mmCIF file with all atom_site columns, C-alpha atoms and ligand atoms in Angstrom:
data_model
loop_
_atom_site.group_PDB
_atom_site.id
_atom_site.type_symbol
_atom_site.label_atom_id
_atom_site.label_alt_id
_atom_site.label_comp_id
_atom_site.label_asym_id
_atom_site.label_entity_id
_atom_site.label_seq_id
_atom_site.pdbx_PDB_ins_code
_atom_site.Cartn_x
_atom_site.Cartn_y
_atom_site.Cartn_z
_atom_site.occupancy
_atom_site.B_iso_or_equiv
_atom_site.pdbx_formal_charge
_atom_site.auth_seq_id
_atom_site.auth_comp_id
_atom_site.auth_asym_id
_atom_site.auth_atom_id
_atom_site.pdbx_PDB_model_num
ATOM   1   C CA . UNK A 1 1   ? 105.930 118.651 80.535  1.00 90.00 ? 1258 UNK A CA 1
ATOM   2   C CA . UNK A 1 2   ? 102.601 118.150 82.720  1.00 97.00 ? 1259 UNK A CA 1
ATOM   3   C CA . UNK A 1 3   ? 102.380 119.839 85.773  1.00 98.00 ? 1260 UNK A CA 1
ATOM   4   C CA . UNK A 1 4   ? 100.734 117.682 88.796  1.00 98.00 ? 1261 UNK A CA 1
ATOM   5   C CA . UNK A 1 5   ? 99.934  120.600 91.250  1.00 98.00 ? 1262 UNK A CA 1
ATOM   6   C CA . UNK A 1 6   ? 99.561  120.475 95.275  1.00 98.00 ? 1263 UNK A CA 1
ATOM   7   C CA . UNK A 1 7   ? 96.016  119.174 96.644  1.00 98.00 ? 1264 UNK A CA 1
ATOM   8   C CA . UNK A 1 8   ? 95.249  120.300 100.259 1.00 98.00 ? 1265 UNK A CA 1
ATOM   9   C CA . UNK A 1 9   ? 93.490  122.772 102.673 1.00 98.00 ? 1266 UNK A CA 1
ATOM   10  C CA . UNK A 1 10  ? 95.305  126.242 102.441 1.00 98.00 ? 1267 UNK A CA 1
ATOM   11  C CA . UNK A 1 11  ? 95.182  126.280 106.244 1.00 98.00 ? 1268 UNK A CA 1
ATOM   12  C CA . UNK A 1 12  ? 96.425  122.540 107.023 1.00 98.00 ? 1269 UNK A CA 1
ATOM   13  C CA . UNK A 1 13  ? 98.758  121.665 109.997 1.00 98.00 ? 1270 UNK A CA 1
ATOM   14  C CA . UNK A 1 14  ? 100.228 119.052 108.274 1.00 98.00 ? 1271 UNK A CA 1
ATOM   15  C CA . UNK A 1 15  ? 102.205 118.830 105.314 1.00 98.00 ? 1272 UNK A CA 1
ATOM   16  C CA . UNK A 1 16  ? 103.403 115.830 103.364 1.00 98.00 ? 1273 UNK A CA 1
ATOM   17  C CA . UNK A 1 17  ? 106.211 116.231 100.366 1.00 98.00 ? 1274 UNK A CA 1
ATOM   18  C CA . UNK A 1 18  ? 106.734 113.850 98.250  1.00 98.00 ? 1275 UNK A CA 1
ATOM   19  C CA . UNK A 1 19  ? 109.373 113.046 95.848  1.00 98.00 ? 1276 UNK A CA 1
ATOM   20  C CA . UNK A 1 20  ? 107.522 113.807 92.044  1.00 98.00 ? 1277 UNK A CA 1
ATOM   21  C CA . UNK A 1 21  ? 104.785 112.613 90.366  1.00 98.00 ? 1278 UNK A CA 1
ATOM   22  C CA . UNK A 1 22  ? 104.342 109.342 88.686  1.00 97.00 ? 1279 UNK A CA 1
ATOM   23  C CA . UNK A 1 23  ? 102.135 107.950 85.713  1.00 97.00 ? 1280 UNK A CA 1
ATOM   24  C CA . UNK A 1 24  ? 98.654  107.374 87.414  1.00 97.00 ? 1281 UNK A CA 1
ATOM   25  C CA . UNK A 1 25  ? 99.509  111.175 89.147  1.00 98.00 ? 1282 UNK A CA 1
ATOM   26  C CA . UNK A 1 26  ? 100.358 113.017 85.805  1.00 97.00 ? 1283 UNK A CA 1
ATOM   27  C CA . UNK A 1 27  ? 97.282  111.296 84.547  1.00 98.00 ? 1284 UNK A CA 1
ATOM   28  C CA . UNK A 1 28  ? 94.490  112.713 86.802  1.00 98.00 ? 1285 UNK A CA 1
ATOM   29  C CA . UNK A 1 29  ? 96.578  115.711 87.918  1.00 98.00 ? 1286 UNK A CA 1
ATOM   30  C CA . UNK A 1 30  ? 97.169  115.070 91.548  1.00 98.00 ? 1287 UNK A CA 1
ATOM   31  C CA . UNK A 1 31  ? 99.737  113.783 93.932  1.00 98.00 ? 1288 UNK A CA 1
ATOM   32  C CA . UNK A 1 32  ? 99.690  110.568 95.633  1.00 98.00 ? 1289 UNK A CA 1
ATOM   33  C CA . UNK A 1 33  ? 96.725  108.687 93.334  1.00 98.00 ? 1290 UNK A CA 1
ATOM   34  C CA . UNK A 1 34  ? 99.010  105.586 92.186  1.00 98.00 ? 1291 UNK A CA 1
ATOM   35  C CA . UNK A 1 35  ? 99.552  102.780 93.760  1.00 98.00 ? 1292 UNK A CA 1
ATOM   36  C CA . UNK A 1 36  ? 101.729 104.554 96.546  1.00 98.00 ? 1293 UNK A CA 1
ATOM   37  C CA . UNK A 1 37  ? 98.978  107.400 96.895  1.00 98.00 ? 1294 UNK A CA 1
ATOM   38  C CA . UNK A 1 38  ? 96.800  104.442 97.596  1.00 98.00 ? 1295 UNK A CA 1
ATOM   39  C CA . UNK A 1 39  ? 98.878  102.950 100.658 1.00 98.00 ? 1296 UNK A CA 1
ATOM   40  C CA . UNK A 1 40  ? 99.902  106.788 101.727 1.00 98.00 ? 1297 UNK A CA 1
ATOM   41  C CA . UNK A 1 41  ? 95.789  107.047 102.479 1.00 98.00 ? 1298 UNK A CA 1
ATOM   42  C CA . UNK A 1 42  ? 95.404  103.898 103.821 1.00 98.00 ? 1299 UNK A CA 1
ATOM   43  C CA . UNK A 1 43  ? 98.378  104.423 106.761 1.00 98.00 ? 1300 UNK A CA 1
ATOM   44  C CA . UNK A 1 44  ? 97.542  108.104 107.276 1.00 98.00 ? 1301 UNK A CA 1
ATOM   45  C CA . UNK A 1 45  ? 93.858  106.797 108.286 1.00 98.00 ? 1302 UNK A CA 1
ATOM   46  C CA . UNK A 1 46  ? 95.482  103.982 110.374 1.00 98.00 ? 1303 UNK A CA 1
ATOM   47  C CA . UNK A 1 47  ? 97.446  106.469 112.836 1.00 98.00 ? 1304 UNK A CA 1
ATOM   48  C CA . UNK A 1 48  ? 94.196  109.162 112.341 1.00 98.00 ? 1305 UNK A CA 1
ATOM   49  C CA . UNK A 1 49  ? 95.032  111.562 110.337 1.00 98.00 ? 1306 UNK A CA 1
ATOM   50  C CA . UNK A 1 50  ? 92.779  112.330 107.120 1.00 98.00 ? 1307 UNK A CA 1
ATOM   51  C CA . UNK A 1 51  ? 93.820  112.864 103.895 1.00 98.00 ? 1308 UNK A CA 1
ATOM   52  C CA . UNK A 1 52  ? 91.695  115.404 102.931 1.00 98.00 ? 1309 UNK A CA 1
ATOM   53  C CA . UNK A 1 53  ? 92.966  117.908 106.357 1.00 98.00 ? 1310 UNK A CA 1
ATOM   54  C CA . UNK A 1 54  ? 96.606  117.370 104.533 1.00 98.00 ? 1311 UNK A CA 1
ATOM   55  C CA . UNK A 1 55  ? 98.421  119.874 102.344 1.00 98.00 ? 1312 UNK A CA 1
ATOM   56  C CA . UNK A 1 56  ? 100.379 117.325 99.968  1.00 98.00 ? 1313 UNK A CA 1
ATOM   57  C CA . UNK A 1 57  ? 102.854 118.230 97.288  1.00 98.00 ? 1314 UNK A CA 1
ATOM   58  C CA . UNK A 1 58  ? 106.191 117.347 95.469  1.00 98.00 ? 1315 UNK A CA 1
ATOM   59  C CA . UNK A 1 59  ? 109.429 118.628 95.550  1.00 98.00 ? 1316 UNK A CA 1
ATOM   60  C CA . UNK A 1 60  ? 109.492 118.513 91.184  1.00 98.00 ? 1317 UNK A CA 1
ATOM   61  C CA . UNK A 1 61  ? 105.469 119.094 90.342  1.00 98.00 ? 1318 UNK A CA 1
ATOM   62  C CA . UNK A 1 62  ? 106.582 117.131 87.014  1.00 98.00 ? 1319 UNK A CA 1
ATOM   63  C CA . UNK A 1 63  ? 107.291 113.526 86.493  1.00 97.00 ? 1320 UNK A CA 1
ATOM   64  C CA . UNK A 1 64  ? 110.999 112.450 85.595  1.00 97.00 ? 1321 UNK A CA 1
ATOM   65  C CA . UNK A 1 65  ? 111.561 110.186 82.711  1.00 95.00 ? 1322 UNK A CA 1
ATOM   66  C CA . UNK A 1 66  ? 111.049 106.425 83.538  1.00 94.00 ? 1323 UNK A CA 1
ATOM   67  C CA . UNK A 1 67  ? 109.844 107.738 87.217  1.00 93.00 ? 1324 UNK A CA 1
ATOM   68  C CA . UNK A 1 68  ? 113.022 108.217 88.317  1.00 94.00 ? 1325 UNK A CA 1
ATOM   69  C CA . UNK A 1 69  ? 114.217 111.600 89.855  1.00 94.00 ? 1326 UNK A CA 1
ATOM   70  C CA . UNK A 1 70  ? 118.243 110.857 89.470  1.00 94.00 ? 1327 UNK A CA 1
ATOM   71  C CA . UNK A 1 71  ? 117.019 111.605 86.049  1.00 95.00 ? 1328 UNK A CA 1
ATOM   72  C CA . UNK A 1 72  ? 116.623 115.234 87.248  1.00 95.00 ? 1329 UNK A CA 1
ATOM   73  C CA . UNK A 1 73  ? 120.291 115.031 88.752  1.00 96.00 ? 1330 UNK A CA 1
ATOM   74  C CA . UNK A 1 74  ? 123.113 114.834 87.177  1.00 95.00 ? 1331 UNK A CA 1
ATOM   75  C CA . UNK A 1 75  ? 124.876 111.414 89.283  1.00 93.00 ? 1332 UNK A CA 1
ATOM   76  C CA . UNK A 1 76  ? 122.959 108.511 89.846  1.00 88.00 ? 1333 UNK A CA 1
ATOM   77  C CA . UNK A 1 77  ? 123.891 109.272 93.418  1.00 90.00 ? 1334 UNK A CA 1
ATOM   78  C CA . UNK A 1 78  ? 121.493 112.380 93.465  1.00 91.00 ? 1335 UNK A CA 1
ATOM   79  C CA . UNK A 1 79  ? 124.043 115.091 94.473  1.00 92.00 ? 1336 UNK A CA 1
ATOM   80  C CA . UNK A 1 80  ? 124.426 117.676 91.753  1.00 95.00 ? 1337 UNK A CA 1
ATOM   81  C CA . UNK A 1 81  ? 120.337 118.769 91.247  1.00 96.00 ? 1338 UNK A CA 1
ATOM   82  C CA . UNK A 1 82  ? 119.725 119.713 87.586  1.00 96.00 ? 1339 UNK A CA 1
ATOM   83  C CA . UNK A 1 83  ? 117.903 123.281 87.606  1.00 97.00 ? 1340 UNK A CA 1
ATOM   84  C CA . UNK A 1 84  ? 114.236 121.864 87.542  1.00 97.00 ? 1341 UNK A CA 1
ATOM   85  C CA . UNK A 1 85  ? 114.989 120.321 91.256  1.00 97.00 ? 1342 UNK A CA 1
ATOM   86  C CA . UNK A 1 86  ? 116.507 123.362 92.206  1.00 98.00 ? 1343 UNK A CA 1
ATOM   87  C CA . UNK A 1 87  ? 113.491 125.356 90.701  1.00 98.00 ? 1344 UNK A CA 1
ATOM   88  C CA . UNK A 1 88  ? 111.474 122.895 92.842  1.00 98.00 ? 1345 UNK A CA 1
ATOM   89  C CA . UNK A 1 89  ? 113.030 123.356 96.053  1.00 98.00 ? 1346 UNK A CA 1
ATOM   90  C CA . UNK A 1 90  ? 112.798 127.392 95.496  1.00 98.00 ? 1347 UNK A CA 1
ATOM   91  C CA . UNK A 1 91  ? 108.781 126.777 94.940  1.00 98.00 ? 1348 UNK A CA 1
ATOM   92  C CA . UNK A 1 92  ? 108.409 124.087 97.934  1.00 98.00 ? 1349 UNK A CA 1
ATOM   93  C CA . UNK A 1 93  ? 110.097 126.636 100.475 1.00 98.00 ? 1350 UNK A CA 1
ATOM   94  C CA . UNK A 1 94  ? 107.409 129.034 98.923  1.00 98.00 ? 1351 UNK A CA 1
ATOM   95  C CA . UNK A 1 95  ? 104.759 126.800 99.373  1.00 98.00 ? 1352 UNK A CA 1
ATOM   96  C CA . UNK A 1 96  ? 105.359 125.951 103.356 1.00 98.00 ? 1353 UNK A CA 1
ATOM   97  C CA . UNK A 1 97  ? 105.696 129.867 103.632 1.00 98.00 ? 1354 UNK A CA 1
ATOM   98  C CA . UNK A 1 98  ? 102.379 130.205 102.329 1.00 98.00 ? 1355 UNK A CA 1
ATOM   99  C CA . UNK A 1 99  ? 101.039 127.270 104.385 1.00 98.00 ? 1356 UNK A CA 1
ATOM   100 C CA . UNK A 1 100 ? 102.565 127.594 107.492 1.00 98.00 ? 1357 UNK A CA 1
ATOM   101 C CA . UNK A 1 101 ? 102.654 124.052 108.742 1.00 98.00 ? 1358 UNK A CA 1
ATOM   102 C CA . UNK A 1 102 ? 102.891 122.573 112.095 1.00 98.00 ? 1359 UNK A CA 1
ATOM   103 C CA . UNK A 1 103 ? 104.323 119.767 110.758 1.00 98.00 ? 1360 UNK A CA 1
ATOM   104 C CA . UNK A 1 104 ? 105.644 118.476 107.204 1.00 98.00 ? 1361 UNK A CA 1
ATOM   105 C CA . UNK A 1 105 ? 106.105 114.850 106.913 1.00 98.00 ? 1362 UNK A CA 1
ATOM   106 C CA . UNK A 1 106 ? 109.082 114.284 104.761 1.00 98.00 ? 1363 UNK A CA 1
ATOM   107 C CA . UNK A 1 107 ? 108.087 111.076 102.382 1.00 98.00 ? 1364 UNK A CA 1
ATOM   108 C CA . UNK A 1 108 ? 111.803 109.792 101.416 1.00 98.00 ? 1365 UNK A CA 1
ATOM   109 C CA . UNK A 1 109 ? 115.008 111.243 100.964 1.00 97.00 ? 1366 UNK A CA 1
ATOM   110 C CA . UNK A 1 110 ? 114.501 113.755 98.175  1.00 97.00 ? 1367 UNK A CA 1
ATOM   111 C CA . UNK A 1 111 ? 112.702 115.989 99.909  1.00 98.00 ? 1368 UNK A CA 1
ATOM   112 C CA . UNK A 1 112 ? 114.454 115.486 103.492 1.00 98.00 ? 1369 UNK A CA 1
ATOM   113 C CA . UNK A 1 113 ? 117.347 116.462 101.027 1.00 97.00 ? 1370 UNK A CA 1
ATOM   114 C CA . UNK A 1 114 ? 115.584 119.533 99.651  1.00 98.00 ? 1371 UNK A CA 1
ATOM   115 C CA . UNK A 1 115 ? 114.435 120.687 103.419 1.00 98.00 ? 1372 UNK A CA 1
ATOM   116 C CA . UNK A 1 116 ? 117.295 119.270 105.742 1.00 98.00 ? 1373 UNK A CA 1
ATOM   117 C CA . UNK A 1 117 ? 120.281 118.589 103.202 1.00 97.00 ? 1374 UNK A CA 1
ATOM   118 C CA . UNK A 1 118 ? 120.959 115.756 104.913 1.00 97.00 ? 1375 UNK A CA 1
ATOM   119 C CA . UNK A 1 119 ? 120.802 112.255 103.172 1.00 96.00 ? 1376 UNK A CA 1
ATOM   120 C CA . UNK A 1 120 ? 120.090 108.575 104.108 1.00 96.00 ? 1377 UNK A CA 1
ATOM   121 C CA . UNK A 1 121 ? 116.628 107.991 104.906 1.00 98.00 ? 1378 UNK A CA 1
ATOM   122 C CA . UNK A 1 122 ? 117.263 105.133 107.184 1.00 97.00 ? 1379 UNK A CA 1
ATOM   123 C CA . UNK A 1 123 ? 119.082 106.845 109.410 1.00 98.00 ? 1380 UNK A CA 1
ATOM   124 C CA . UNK A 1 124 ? 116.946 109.635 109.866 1.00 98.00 ? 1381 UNK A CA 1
ATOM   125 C CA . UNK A 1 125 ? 113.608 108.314 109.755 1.00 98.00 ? 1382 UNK A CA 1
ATOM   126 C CA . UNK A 1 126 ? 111.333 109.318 112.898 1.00 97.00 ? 1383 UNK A CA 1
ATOM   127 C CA . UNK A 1 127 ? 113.667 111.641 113.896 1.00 96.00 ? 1384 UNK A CA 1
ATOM   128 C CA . UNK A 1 128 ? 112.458 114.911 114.647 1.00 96.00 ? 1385 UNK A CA 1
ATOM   129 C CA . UNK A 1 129 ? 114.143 118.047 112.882 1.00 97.00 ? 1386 UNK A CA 1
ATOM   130 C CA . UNK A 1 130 ? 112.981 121.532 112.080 1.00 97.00 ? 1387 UNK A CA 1
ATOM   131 C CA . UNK A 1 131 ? 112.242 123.302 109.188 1.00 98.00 ? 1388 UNK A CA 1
ATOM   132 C CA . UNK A 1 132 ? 111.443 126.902 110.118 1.00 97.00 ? 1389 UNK A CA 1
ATOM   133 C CA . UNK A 1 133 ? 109.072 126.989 112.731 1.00 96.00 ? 1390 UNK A CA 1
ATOM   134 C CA . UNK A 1 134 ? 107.656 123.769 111.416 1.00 98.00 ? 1391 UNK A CA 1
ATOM   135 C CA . UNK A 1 135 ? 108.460 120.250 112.874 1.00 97.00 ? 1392 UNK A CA 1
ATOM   136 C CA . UNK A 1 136 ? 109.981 117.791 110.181 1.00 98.00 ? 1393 UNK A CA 1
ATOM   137 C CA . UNK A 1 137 ? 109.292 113.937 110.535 1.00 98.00 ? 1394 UNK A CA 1
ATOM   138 C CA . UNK A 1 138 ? 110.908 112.024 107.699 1.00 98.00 ? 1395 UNK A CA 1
ATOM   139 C CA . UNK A 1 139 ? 109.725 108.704 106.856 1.00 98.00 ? 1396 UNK A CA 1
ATOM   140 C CA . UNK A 1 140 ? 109.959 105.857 104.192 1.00 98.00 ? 1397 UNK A CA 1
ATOM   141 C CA . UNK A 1 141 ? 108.623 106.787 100.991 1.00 98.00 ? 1398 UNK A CA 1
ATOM   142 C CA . UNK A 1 142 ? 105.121 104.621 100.204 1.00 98.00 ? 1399 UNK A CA 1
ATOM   143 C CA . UNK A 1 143 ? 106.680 103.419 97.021  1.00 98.00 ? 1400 UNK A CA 1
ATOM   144 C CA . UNK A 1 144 ? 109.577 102.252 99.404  1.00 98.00 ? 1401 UNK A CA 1
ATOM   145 C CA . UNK A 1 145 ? 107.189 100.816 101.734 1.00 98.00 ? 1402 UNK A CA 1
ATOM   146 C CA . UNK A 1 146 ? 105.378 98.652  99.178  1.00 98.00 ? 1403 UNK A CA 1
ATOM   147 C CA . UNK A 1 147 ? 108.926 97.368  98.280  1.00 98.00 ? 1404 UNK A CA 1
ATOM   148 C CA . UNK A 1 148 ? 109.744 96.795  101.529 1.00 98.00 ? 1405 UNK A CA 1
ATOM   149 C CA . UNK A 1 149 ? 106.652 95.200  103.191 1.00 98.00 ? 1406 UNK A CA 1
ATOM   150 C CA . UNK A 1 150 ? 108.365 95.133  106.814 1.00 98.00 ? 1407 UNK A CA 1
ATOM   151 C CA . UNK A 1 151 ? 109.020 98.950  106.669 1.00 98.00 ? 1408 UNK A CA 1
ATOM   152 C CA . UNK A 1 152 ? 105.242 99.680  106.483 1.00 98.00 ? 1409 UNK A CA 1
ATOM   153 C CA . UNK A 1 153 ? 104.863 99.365  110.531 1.00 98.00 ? 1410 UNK A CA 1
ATOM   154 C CA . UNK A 1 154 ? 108.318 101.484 111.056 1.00 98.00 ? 1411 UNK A CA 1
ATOM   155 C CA . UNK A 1 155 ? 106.320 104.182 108.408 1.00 98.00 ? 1412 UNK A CA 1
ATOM   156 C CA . UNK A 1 156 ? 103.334 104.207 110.255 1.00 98.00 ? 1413 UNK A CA 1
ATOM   157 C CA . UNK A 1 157 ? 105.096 104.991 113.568 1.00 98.00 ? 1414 UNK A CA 1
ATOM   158 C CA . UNK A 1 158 ? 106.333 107.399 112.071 1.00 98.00 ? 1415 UNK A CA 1
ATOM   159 C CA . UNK A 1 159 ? 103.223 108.941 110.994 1.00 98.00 ? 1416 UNK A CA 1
ATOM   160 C CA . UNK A 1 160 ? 101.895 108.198 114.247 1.00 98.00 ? 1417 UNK A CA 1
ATOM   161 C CA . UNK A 1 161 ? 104.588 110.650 115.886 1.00 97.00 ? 1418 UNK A CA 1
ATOM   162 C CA . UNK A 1 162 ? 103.695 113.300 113.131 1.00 98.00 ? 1419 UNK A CA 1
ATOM   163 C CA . UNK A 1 163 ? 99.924  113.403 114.255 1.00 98.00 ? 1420 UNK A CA 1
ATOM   164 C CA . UNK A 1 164 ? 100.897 113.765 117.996 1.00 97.00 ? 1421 UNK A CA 1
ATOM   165 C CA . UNK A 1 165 ? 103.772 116.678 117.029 1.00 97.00 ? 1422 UNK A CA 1
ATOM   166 C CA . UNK A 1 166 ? 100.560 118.877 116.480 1.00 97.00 ? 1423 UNK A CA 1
ATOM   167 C CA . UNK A 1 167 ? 98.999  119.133 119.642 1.00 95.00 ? 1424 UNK A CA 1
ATOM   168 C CA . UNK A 1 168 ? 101.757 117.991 121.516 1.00 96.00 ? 1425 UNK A CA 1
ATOM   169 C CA . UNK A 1 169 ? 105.512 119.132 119.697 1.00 94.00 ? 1426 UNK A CA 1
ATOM   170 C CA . UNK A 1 170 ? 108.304 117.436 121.436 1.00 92.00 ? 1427 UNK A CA 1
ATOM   171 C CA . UNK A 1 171 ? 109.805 119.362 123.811 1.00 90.00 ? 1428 UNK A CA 1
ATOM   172 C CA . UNK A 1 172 ? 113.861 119.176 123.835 1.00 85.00 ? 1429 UNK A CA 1
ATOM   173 C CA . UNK A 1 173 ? 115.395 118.398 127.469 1.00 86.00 ? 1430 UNK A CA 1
ATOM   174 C CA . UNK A 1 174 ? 116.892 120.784 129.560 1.00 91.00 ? 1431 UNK A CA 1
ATOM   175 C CA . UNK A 1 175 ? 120.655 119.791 129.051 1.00 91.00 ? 1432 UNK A CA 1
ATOM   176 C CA . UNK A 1 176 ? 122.834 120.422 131.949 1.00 88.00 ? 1433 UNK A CA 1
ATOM   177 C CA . UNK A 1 177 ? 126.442 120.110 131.301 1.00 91.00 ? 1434 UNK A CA 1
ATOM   178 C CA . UNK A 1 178 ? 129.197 120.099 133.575 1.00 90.00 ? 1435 UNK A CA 1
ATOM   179 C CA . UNK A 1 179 ? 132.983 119.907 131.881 1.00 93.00 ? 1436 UNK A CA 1
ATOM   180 C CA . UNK A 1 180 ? 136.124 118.671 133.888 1.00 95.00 ? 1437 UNK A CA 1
ATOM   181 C CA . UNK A 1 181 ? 134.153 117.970 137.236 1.00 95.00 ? 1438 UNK A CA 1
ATOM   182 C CA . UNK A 1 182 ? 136.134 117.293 140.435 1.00 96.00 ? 1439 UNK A CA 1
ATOM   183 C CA . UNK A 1 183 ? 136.540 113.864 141.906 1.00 97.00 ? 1440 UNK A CA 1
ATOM   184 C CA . UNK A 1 184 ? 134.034 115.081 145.130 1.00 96.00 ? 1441 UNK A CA 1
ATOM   185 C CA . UNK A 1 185 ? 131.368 116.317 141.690 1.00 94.00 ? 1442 UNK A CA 1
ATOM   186 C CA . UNK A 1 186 ? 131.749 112.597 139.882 1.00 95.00 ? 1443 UNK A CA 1
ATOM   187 C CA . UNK A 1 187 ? 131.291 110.964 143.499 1.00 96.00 ? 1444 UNK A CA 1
ATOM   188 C CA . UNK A 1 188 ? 128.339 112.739 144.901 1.00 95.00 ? 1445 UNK A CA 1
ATOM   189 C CA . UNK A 1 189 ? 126.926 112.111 141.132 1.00 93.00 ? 1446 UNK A CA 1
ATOM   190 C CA . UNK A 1 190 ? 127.562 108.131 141.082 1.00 95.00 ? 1447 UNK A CA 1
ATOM   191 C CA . UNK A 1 191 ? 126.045 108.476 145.015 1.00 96.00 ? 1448 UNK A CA 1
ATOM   192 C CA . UNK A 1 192 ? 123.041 109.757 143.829 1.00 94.00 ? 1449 UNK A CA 1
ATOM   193 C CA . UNK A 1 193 ? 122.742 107.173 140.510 1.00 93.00 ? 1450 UNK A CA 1
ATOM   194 C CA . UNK A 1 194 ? 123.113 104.408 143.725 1.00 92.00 ? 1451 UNK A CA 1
ATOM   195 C CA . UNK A 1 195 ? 120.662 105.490 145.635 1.00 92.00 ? 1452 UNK A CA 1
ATOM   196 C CA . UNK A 1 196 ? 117.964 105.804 143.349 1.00 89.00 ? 1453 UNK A CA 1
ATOM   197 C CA . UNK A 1 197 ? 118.659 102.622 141.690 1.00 86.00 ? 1454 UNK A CA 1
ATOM   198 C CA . UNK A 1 198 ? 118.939 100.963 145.689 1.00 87.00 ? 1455 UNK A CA 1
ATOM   199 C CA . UNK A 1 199 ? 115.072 103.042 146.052 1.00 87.00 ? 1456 UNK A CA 1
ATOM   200 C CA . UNK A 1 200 ? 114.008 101.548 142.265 1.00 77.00 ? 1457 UNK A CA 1
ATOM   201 C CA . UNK A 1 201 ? 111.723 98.420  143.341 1.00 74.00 ? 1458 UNK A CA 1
ATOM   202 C CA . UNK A 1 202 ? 113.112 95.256  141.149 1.00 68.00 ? 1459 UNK A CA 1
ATOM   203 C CA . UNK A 1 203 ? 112.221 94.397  138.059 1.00 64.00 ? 1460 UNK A CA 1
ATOM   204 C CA . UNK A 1 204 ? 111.346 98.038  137.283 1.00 62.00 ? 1461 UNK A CA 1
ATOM   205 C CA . UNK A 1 205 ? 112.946 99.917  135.087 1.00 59.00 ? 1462 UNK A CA 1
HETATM 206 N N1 . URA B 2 .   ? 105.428 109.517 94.418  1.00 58.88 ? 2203 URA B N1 1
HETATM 207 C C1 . URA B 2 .   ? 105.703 110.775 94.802  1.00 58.88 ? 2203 URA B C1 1
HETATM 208 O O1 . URA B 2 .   ? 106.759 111.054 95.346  1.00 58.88 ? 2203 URA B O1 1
HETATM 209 N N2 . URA B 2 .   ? 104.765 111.694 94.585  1.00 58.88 ? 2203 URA B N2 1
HETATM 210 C C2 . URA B 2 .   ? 103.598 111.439 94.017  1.00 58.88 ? 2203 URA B C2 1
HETATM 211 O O2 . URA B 2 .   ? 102.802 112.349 93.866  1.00 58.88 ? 2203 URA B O2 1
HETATM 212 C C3 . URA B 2 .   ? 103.345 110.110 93.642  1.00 58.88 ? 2203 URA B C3 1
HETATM 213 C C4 . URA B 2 .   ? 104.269 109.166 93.845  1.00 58.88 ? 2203 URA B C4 1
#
């Protein structure tokens, strides 16, 4: 088996995982240099991020048979790892603990899986979770993304978000609960929702 190893500045704030190497990437010995690699670069410059500041790396750092990584599971439906992912997931964690990331972009659902354990890109995408101290922006996979032609925009967003998450993290609201009001509690509420709708000029949100 060929090993594809990370590429990347040992002191970069971003981080972008991948899945597992393909042909052109066990070929020349570095992630993201196929055709995917190719369309990774070219949205990563579109939202202004460079390629070269990035730390990027795979969950598996060896290519599955036939490119396809539920051949390192054992269900097509990707939910009982075979010990090589598991190995993988071990040497990621290892990796962002060496690297220390602001962010990690999360390219597809293997390793929002291996970070998150939750599944189901689409739902997920954007969204932002935590690994650690690190942010964690999943996004469509650039193989999916060439598939899918009208995801590309939805990817980039995404990428967009992960570029401003490292000056400017997302701070979470200050939630303010209150359980079983009174009647008088609901009533002054809905008062104020009236009047500041009544002082909201129209047409404005
Ligand atoms: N797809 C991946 O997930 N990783 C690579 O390195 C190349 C293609």
């Amino acid at each position: 088996m060929i090993r594809v190893p990370p590429v990347g500045p040992l002191d970069a704030q971003i981080m972008i995982i991948g899945e597992a190497p393909g042909r052109e990437e066990e070929a020349r010995l570095q992630p993201f240099v196929g055709a995917s690699g190719l369309e990774l670069t070219k949205m990563l410059h579109e939202v202004g991020i460079s390629r070269a500041d990035c730390y990027i790396t795979n969950v598996v750092k060896v290519r599955p048979p036939g490119n396809d990584i539920s051949e390192f599971f054992l269900d097509k439906a990707c939910k009982k790892p075979q010990q090589i992912i598991l190995d993988g997931v071990v040497e990621l964690k290892k990796e962002i603990e060496q690297i220390k990331p602001k962010v990690i972009v999360a390219l597809g659902n293997t390793p929002m899986w291996a970070l998150t354990d939750r599944r189901g890109i689409t739902d997920w995408r954007g969204s932002f979770l935590k690994y650690g101290d690190a942010h964690l922006i999943p996004t469509y996979h650039p193989a999916a993304v060439l598939r899918q032609w009208d995801w590309r925009p939805v990817a980039v967003h995404d990428l967009r978000r992960a570029r401003q998450c490292v000056d400017n993290p997302p701070v979470p609201p200050a939630y303010n609960f209150t359980i079983r009001p009174s009647i008088e509690a609901v009533l002054r509420f809905l008062m104020t929702v009236r009047a500041t709708a009544d002082a909201t000029p129209a047409g404005l949100p």
